[in-house]
Amino acid sequence: MLRDLINDKVRQIHTYHYLLTIKVIDMPGSKFILPKTCEICGTQFNAKTVTSKYCSDKCSQAAYRKKKAQAKKEEQRKNLVEQIPTDRPYISIAEAVALFGISRDTIYRQIKKGNIPAVNLGERLTRISRVHIEAMFPKVETVSNIQPEAVNKKLDYNRNECYTIGEITEKFGISASTVNKTIRKNGIPRKQIGKFVYVPKIEIDRIFAHR
C-alpha cells in the first residue's frame, strides 16, 4: 500500500511538470493559462479564460472595428437588394454580387464561358440575365430557408458520396472562395481527411441543381 501511495505521488509530480512544460499552468495557486492563437494577428498567446480570442487590447479593438465594418457592409447590401425591381430581366454586376453573394470574378468568368448572357451598355454598364444567374446560384437572403434535414443526418463521408473542393470548382465552374462561402452560408458539413476537404455530394448538387 505504501508503494502504491509513492507511485501515485510520483505520477502527480510528473503530470505537474508536464503541464508546466506545455504552459497549461503557470505557478502553484495561479489561474489556468491556455495557449491560443490570436484571431486577428495570428500571434500565439497565453489566454487566461477559455473565451479569450485576442492577444491584446489592440487586436480586440481591431476585431470590433472589423465587425462593425462587416455589419455596415451587410446593411449596404440589404439596402441595395431592396432597391432592385423583382421584374427587371437584366441586372448589374454589383446587383448580382449583392443578391447572390458571389464575387465579380466568378460572374465575369461565367460570362466569358457563355453561361450567363450579358449586354454591354457602356463603360461599367454591363447587364446580365437575371434568369440565368438565378438558375446557377441561390440568393443570399434565402439561405436561412433551406431545409436542414439532409444536413442533420449522420454522414460517414464515403469517398463515393463526397466532392472535394477542387472537384466542385471544376464541375460547376466557380472559384474555391465562392465554394467555401456557399458551404458556410448553407451550413453544409465538411470534413478534412488528409490534404482534402470532403463535402457531401447531395448537398452541393441540391444547391446547384439548376446549373
PDB file of C-alpha atoms in Angstrom:
ATOM      1  CA  MET A   1       0.000   0.000   0.000  1.00  0.00           C
ATOM      2  CA  LEU A   2       2.866   2.342   0.822  1.00  0.00           C
ATOM      3  CA  ARG A   3       4.379   1.572  -2.560  1.00  0.00           C
ATOM      4  CA  ASP A   4       1.105   2.480  -4.284  1.00  0.00           C
ATOM      5  CA  LEU A   5       0.970   5.809  -2.471  1.00  0.00           C
ATOM      6  CA  ILE A   6       4.550   6.595  -3.503  1.00  0.00           C
ATOM      7  CA  ASN A   7       3.835   5.671  -7.136  1.00  0.00           C
ATOM      8  CA  ASP A   8       0.723   7.823  -7.128  1.00  0.00           C
ATOM      9  CA  LYS A   9       2.690  10.766  -5.762  1.00  0.00           C
ATOM     10  CA  VAL A  10       5.365  10.312  -8.437  1.00  0.00           C
ATOM     11  CA  ARG A  11       2.693  10.321 -11.163  1.00  0.00           C
ATOM     12  CA  GLN A  12       1.246  13.556  -9.797  1.00  0.00           C
ATOM     13  CA  ILE A  13       4.696  15.191  -9.835  1.00  0.00           C
ATOM     14  CA  HIS A  14       5.339  14.071 -13.419  1.00  0.00           C
ATOM     15  CA  THR A  15       1.925  15.348 -14.513  1.00  0.00           C
ATOM     16  CA  TYR A  16       2.582  18.719 -12.878  1.00  0.00           C
ATOM     17  CA  HIS A  17       5.962  19.039 -14.582  1.00  0.00           C
ATOM     18  CA  TYR A  18       4.367  18.179 -17.930  1.00  0.00           C
ATOM     19  CA  LEU A  19       1.688  20.836 -17.515  1.00  0.00           C
ATOM     20  CA  LEU A  20       4.364  23.384 -16.702  1.00  0.00           C
ATOM     21  CA  THR A  21       6.224  22.399 -19.860  1.00  0.00           C
ATOM     22  CA  ILE A  22       3.247  22.979 -22.148  1.00  0.00           C
ATOM     23  CA  LYS A  23       2.265  26.111 -20.217  1.00  0.00           C
ATOM     24  CA  VAL A  24      -1.195  24.897 -19.247  1.00  0.00           C
ATOM     25  CA  ILE A  25      -0.475  26.127 -15.715  1.00  0.00           C
ATOM     26  CA  ASP A  26       1.857  28.824 -14.567  1.00  0.00           C
ATOM     27  CA  MET A  27       2.777  28.640 -10.879  1.00  0.00           C
ATOM     28  CA  PRO A  28       1.196  26.969  -7.860  1.00  0.00           C
ATOM     29  CA  GLY A  29      -2.005  28.718  -6.886  1.00  0.00           C
ATOM     30  CA  SER A  30      -2.280  30.663 -10.172  1.00  0.00           C
ATOM     31  CA  LYS A  31      -5.187  30.537 -12.614  1.00  0.00           C
ATOM     32  CA  PHE A  32      -5.122  28.229 -15.621  1.00  0.00           C
ATOM     33  CA  ILE A  33      -3.381  29.633 -18.702  1.00  0.00           C
ATOM     34  CA  LEU A  34      -4.381  28.259 -22.104  1.00  0.00           C
ATOM     35  CA  PRO A  35      -2.145  28.549 -25.185  1.00  0.00           C
ATOM     36  CA  LYS A  36      -4.161  30.110 -28.026  1.00  0.00           C
ATOM     37  CA  THR A  37      -3.728  31.826 -31.379  1.00  0.00           C
ATOM     38  CA  CYS A  38      -4.966  35.409 -31.791  1.00  0.00           C
ATOM     39  CA  GLU A  39      -7.789  35.564 -34.341  1.00  0.00           C
ATOM     40  CA  ILE A  40      -6.562  38.918 -35.646  1.00  0.00           C
ATOM     41  CA  CYS A  41      -2.758  38.840 -35.871  1.00  0.00           C
ATOM     42  CA  GLY A  42      -2.135  35.099 -35.539  1.00  0.00           C
ATOM     43  CA  THR A  43       0.236  35.524 -32.585  1.00  0.00           C
ATOM     44  CA  GLN A  44       0.495  32.723 -30.026  1.00  0.00           C
ATOM     45  CA  PHE A  45      -0.502  33.916 -26.539  1.00  0.00           C
ATOM     46  CA  ASN A  46      -1.458  32.562 -23.125  1.00  0.00           C
ATOM     47  CA  ALA A  47      -5.175  33.074 -22.565  1.00  0.00           C
ATOM     48  CA  LYS A  48      -6.482  33.423 -19.026  1.00  0.00           C
ATOM     49  CA  THR A  49     -10.023  32.353 -19.974  1.00  0.00           C
ATOM     50  CA  VAL A  50     -11.423  29.838 -22.445  1.00  0.00           C
ATOM     51  CA  THR A  51     -13.324  32.616 -24.243  1.00  0.00           C
ATOM     52  CA  SER A  52     -10.268  34.773 -24.973  1.00  0.00           C
ATOM     53  CA  LYS A  53      -9.775  35.312 -28.701  1.00  0.00           C
ATOM     54  CA  TYR A  54      -7.251  38.151 -28.963  1.00  0.00           C
ATOM     55  CA  CYS A  55      -3.726  38.651 -27.664  1.00  0.00           C
ATOM     56  CA  SER A  56      -4.060  42.343 -26.763  1.00  0.00           C
ATOM     57  CA  ASP A  57      -6.412  45.313 -26.476  1.00  0.00           C
ATOM     58  CA  LYS A  58      -5.148  46.486 -29.860  1.00  0.00           C
ATOM     59  CA  CYS A  59      -6.292  43.271 -31.555  1.00  0.00           C
ATOM     60  CA  SER A  60      -9.546  43.306 -29.600  1.00  0.00           C
ATOM     61  CA  GLN A  61     -10.282  46.819 -30.876  1.00  0.00           C
ATOM     62  CA  ALA A  62      -9.303  45.783 -34.405  1.00  0.00           C
ATOM     63  CA  ALA A  63     -11.768  42.883 -34.188  1.00  0.00           C
ATOM     64  CA  TYR A  64     -14.507  45.268 -33.032  1.00  0.00           C
ATOM     65  CA  ARG A  65     -13.825  47.620 -35.947  1.00  0.00           C
ATOM     66  CA  LYS A  66     -13.835  44.691 -38.357  1.00  0.00           C
ATOM     67  CA  LYS A  67     -17.170  43.500 -37.008  1.00  0.00           C
ATOM     68  CA  LYS A  68     -18.651  46.986 -37.330  1.00  0.00           C
ATOM     69  CA  ALA A  69     -17.359  47.280 -40.907  1.00  0.00           C
ATOM     70  CA  GLN A  70     -18.883  43.912 -41.815  1.00  0.00           C
ATOM     71  CA  ALA A  71     -22.212  44.943 -40.287  1.00  0.00           C
ATOM     72  CA  LYS A  72     -22.156  48.191 -42.271  1.00  0.00           C
ATOM     73  CA  LYS A  73     -21.310  46.326 -45.460  1.00  0.00           C
ATOM     74  CA  GLU A  74     -24.161  43.894 -44.866  1.00  0.00           C
ATOM     75  CA  GLU A  75     -26.559  46.790 -44.254  1.00  0.00           C
ATOM     76  CA  GLN A  76     -25.481  48.395 -47.543  1.00  0.00           C
ATOM     77  CA  ARG A  77     -26.000  45.085 -49.325  1.00  0.00           C
ATOM     78  CA  LYS A  78     -29.529  44.743 -47.938  1.00  0.00           C
ATOM     79  CA  ASN A  79     -30.368  48.315 -48.938  1.00  0.00           C
ATOM     80  CA  LEU A  80     -29.173  47.667 -52.492  1.00  0.00           C
ATOM     81  CA  VAL A  81     -31.168  44.426 -52.715  1.00  0.00           C
ATOM     82  CA  GLU A  82     -34.347  46.208 -51.601  1.00  0.00           C
ATOM     83  CA  GLN A  83     -33.931  48.724 -54.440  1.00  0.00           C
ATOM     84  CA  ILE A  84     -33.672  46.087 -57.192  1.00  0.00           C
ATOM     85  CA  PRO A  85     -37.006  45.637 -59.037  1.00  0.00           C
ATOM     86  CA  THR A  86     -38.081  41.989 -58.970  1.00  0.00           C
ATOM     87  CA  ASP A  87     -39.393  42.085 -62.549  1.00  0.00           C
ATOM     88  CA  ARG A  88     -36.270  43.527 -64.219  1.00  0.00           C
ATOM     89  CA  PRO A  89     -34.823  40.846 -66.577  1.00  0.00           C
ATOM     90  CA  TYR A  90     -31.263  42.228 -66.577  1.00  0.00           C
ATOM     91  CA  ILE A  91     -29.272  43.382 -63.537  1.00  0.00           C
ATOM     92  CA  SER A  92     -25.874  44.996 -62.967  1.00  0.00           C
ATOM     93  CA  ILE A  93     -22.764  43.184 -61.741  1.00  0.00           C
ATOM     94  CA  ALA A  94     -22.995  44.994 -58.378  1.00  0.00           C
ATOM     95  CA  GLU A  95     -26.632  43.940 -58.004  1.00  0.00           C
ATOM     96  CA  ALA A  96     -25.742  40.315 -58.787  1.00  0.00           C
ATOM     97  CA  VAL A  97     -22.982  40.378 -56.155  1.00  0.00           C
ATOM     98  CA  ALA A  98     -25.447  41.728 -53.584  1.00  0.00           C
ATOM     99  CA  LEU A  99     -28.225  39.293 -54.479  1.00  0.00           C
ATOM    100  CA  PHE A 100     -26.197  36.101 -54.694  1.00  0.00           C
ATOM    101  CA  GLY A 101     -23.094  36.747 -52.586  1.00  0.00           C
ATOM    102  CA  ILE A 102     -20.685  35.749 -55.356  1.00  0.00           C
ATOM    103  CA  SER A 103     -17.560  37.558 -56.498  1.00  0.00           C
ATOM    104  CA  ARG A 104     -17.242  39.753 -59.573  1.00  0.00           C
ATOM    105  CA  ASP A 105     -14.532  37.421 -60.894  1.00  0.00           C
ATOM    106  CA  THR A 106     -16.941  34.486 -60.772  1.00  0.00           C
ATOM    107  CA  ILE A 107     -19.578  36.434 -62.692  1.00  0.00           C
ATOM    108  CA  TYR A 108     -17.158  37.592 -65.380  1.00  0.00           C
ATOM    109  CA  ARG A 109     -15.821  34.034 -65.689  1.00  0.00           C
ATOM    110  CA  GLN A 110     -19.328  32.706 -66.293  1.00  0.00           C
ATOM    111  CA  ILE A 111     -19.983  35.476 -68.845  1.00  0.00           C
ATOM    112  CA  LYS A 112     -16.767  34.562 -70.682  1.00  0.00           C
ATOM    113  CA  LYS A 113     -17.787  30.897 -70.747  1.00  0.00           C
ATOM    114  CA  GLY A 114     -21.155  31.869 -72.221  1.00  0.00           C
ATOM    115  CA  ASN A 115     -23.120  30.547 -69.237  1.00  0.00           C
ATOM    116  CA  ILE A 116     -24.630  33.957 -68.447  1.00  0.00           C
ATOM    117  CA  PRO A 117     -25.885  36.237 -71.270  1.00  0.00           C
ATOM    118  CA  ALA A 118     -24.625  39.813 -70.861  1.00  0.00           C
ATOM    119  CA  VAL A 119     -25.255  43.169 -72.546  1.00  0.00           C
ATOM    120  CA  ASN A 120     -22.611  45.904 -72.501  1.00  0.00           C
ATOM    121  CA  LEU A 121     -24.297  49.325 -72.418  1.00  0.00           C
ATOM    122  CA  GLY A 122     -21.029  51.233 -71.970  1.00  0.00           C
ATOM    123  CA  GLU A 123     -18.156  51.542 -69.519  1.00  0.00           C
ATOM    124  CA  ARG A 124     -19.119  49.889 -66.219  1.00  0.00           C
ATOM    125  CA  LEU A 125     -22.647  49.352 -67.545  1.00  0.00           C
ATOM    126  CA  THR A 126     -22.648  45.596 -68.094  1.00  0.00           C
ATOM    127  CA  ARG A 127     -26.038  43.985 -67.539  1.00  0.00           C
ATOM    128  CA  ILE A 128     -26.532  40.226 -67.102  1.00  0.00           C
ATOM    129  CA  SER A 129     -29.510  37.902 -67.397  1.00  0.00           C
ATOM    130  CA  ARG A 130     -31.219  37.569 -64.047  1.00  0.00           C
ATOM    131  CA  VAL A 131     -32.943  34.304 -65.019  1.00  0.00           C
ATOM    132  CA  HIS A 132     -29.674  32.609 -65.931  1.00  0.00           C
ATOM    133  CA  ILE A 133     -27.788  33.664 -62.816  1.00  0.00           C
ATOM    134  CA  GLU A 134     -30.721  32.686 -60.576  1.00  0.00           C
ATOM    135  CA  ALA A 135     -30.565  29.215 -62.106  1.00  0.00           C
ATOM    136  CA  MET A 136     -26.894  28.904 -61.164  1.00  0.00           C
ATOM    137  CA  PHE A 137     -26.687  30.416 -57.682  1.00  0.00           C
ATOM    138  CA  PRO A 138     -29.009  30.574 -54.659  1.00  0.00           C
ATOM    139  CA  LYS A 139     -29.953  34.007 -53.365  1.00  0.00           C
ATOM    140  CA  VAL A 140     -28.186  35.098 -50.179  1.00  0.00           C
ATOM    141  CA  GLU A 141     -31.407  36.068 -48.424  1.00  0.00           C
ATOM    142  CA  THR A 142     -32.979  32.631 -48.991  1.00  0.00           C
ATOM    143  CA  VAL A 143     -30.135  30.692 -47.387  1.00  0.00           C
ATOM    144  CA  SER A 144     -31.808  30.534 -43.966  1.00  0.00           C
ATOM    145  CA  ASN A 145     -34.894  28.973 -45.565  1.00  0.00           C
ATOM    146  CA  ILE A 146     -33.047  25.894 -46.804  1.00  0.00           C
ATOM    147  CA  GLN A 147     -34.313  22.810 -45.002  1.00  0.00           C
ATOM    148  CA  PRO A 148     -31.620  21.112 -42.897  1.00  0.00           C
ATOM    149  CA  GLU A 149     -32.916  17.517 -42.951  1.00  0.00           C
ATOM    150  CA  ALA A 150     -30.128  16.215 -45.158  1.00  0.00           C
ATOM    151  CA  VAL A 151     -27.522  18.194 -43.247  1.00  0.00           C
ATOM    152  CA  ASN A 152     -28.535  16.832 -39.871  1.00  0.00           C
ATOM    153  CA  LYS A 153     -28.312  13.158 -40.781  1.00  0.00           C
ATOM    154  CA  LYS A 154     -25.211  11.218 -39.813  1.00  0.00           C
ATOM    155  CA  LEU A 155     -22.577  11.303 -42.517  1.00  0.00           C
ATOM    156  CA  ASP A 156     -19.785   8.798 -42.972  1.00  0.00           C
ATOM    157  CA  TYR A 157     -18.008  10.853 -45.674  1.00  0.00           C
ATOM    158  CA  ASN A 158     -17.731   7.925 -48.034  1.00  0.00           C
ATOM    159  CA  ARG A 159     -15.448   8.983 -50.884  1.00  0.00           C
ATOM    160  CA  ASN A 160     -18.061   7.999 -53.478  1.00  0.00           C
ATOM    161  CA  GLU A 161     -20.640  10.229 -51.785  1.00  0.00           C
ATOM    162  CA  CYS A 162     -18.480  13.352 -51.467  1.00  0.00           C
ATOM    163  CA  TYR A 163     -16.816  16.025 -53.566  1.00  0.00           C
ATOM    164  CA  THR A 164     -13.524  17.698 -52.815  1.00  0.00           C
ATOM    165  CA  ILE A 165     -13.409  21.496 -53.100  1.00  0.00           C
ATOM    166  CA  GLY A 166     -11.393  21.138 -56.300  1.00  0.00           C
ATOM    167  CA  GLU A 167     -13.987  18.811 -57.834  1.00  0.00           C
ATOM    168  CA  ILE A 168     -16.776  21.296 -57.069  1.00  0.00           C
ATOM    169  CA  THR A 169     -14.915  24.207 -58.687  1.00  0.00           C
ATOM    170  CA  GLU A 170     -14.206  22.104 -61.778  1.00  0.00           C
ATOM    171  CA  LYS A 171     -17.716  20.700 -62.120  1.00  0.00           C
ATOM    172  CA  PHE A 172     -19.633  23.947 -61.631  1.00  0.00           C
ATOM    173  CA  GLY A 173     -17.056  26.422 -62.952  1.00  0.00           C
ATOM    174  CA  ILE A 174     -16.843  28.543 -59.799  1.00  0.00           C
ATOM    175  CA  SER A 175     -13.934  29.694 -57.680  1.00  0.00           C
ATOM    176  CA  ALA A 176     -12.800  27.946 -54.491  1.00  0.00           C
ATOM    177  CA  SER A 177     -13.615  31.079 -52.468  1.00  0.00           C
ATOM    178  CA  THR A 178     -17.206  31.026 -53.774  1.00  0.00           C
ATOM    179  CA  VAL A 179     -17.475  27.323 -52.951  1.00  0.00           C
ATOM    180  CA  ASN A 180     -16.281  27.865 -49.373  1.00  0.00           C
ATOM    181  CA  LYS A 181     -18.579  30.859 -48.932  1.00  0.00           C
ATOM    182  CA  THR A 182     -21.574  28.852 -50.167  1.00  0.00           C
ATOM    183  CA  ILE A 183     -20.698  25.969 -47.830  1.00  0.00           C
ATOM    184  CA  ARG A 184     -20.529  28.317 -44.829  1.00  0.00           C
ATOM    185  CA  LYS A 185     -23.738  30.196 -45.675  1.00  0.00           C
ATOM    186  CA  ASN A 186     -25.711  26.967 -46.135  1.00  0.00           C
ATOM    187  CA  GLY A 187     -24.268  25.260 -43.065  1.00  0.00           C
ATOM    188  CA  ILE A 188     -23.090  22.300 -45.149  1.00  0.00           C
ATOM    189  CA  PRO A 189     -20.997  19.812 -43.139  1.00  0.00           C
ATOM    190  CA  ARG A 190     -17.452  19.203 -44.311  1.00  0.00           C
ATOM    191  CA  LYS A 191     -14.552  17.115 -43.126  1.00  0.00           C
ATOM    192  CA  GLN A 192     -10.844  17.306 -43.809  1.00  0.00           C
ATOM    193  CA  ILE A 193      -9.223  13.951 -44.486  1.00  0.00           C
ATOM    194  CA  GLY A 194      -5.531  14.236 -45.197  1.00  0.00           C
ATOM    195  CA  LYS A 195      -4.918  17.083 -47.659  1.00  0.00           C
ATOM    196  CA  PHE A 196      -8.505  17.285 -48.931  1.00  0.00           C
ATOM    197  CA  VAL A 197     -11.776  18.727 -47.608  1.00  0.00           C
ATOM    198  CA  TYR A 198     -14.770  16.497 -48.382  1.00  0.00           C
ATOM    199  CA  VAL A 199     -18.344  17.769 -48.769  1.00  0.00           C
ATOM    200  CA  PRO A 200     -21.483  15.602 -49.281  1.00  0.00           C
ATOM    201  CA  LYS A 201     -22.446  15.469 -52.955  1.00  0.00           C
ATOM    202  CA  ILE A 202     -26.158  15.519 -52.120  1.00  0.00           C
ATOM    203  CA  GLU A 203     -25.847  18.963 -50.507  1.00  0.00           C
ATOM    204  CA  ILE A 204     -23.779  20.522 -53.301  1.00  0.00           C
ATOM    205  CA  ASP A 205     -25.985  19.044 -56.041  1.00  0.00           C
ATOM    206  CA  ARG A 206     -29.076  20.316 -54.205  1.00  0.00           C
ATOM    207  CA  ILE A 207     -27.774  23.885 -54.216  1.00  0.00           C
ATOM    208  CA  PHE A 208     -26.581  23.850 -57.823  1.00  0.00           C
ATOM    209  CA  ALA A 209     -29.376  21.618 -59.161  1.00  0.00           C
ATOM    210  CA  HIS A 210     -30.326  24.158 -61.839  1.00  0.00           C
ATOM    211  CA  ARG A 211     -26.768  24.747 -63.014  1.00  0.00           C
TER     212      ARG A 211
END
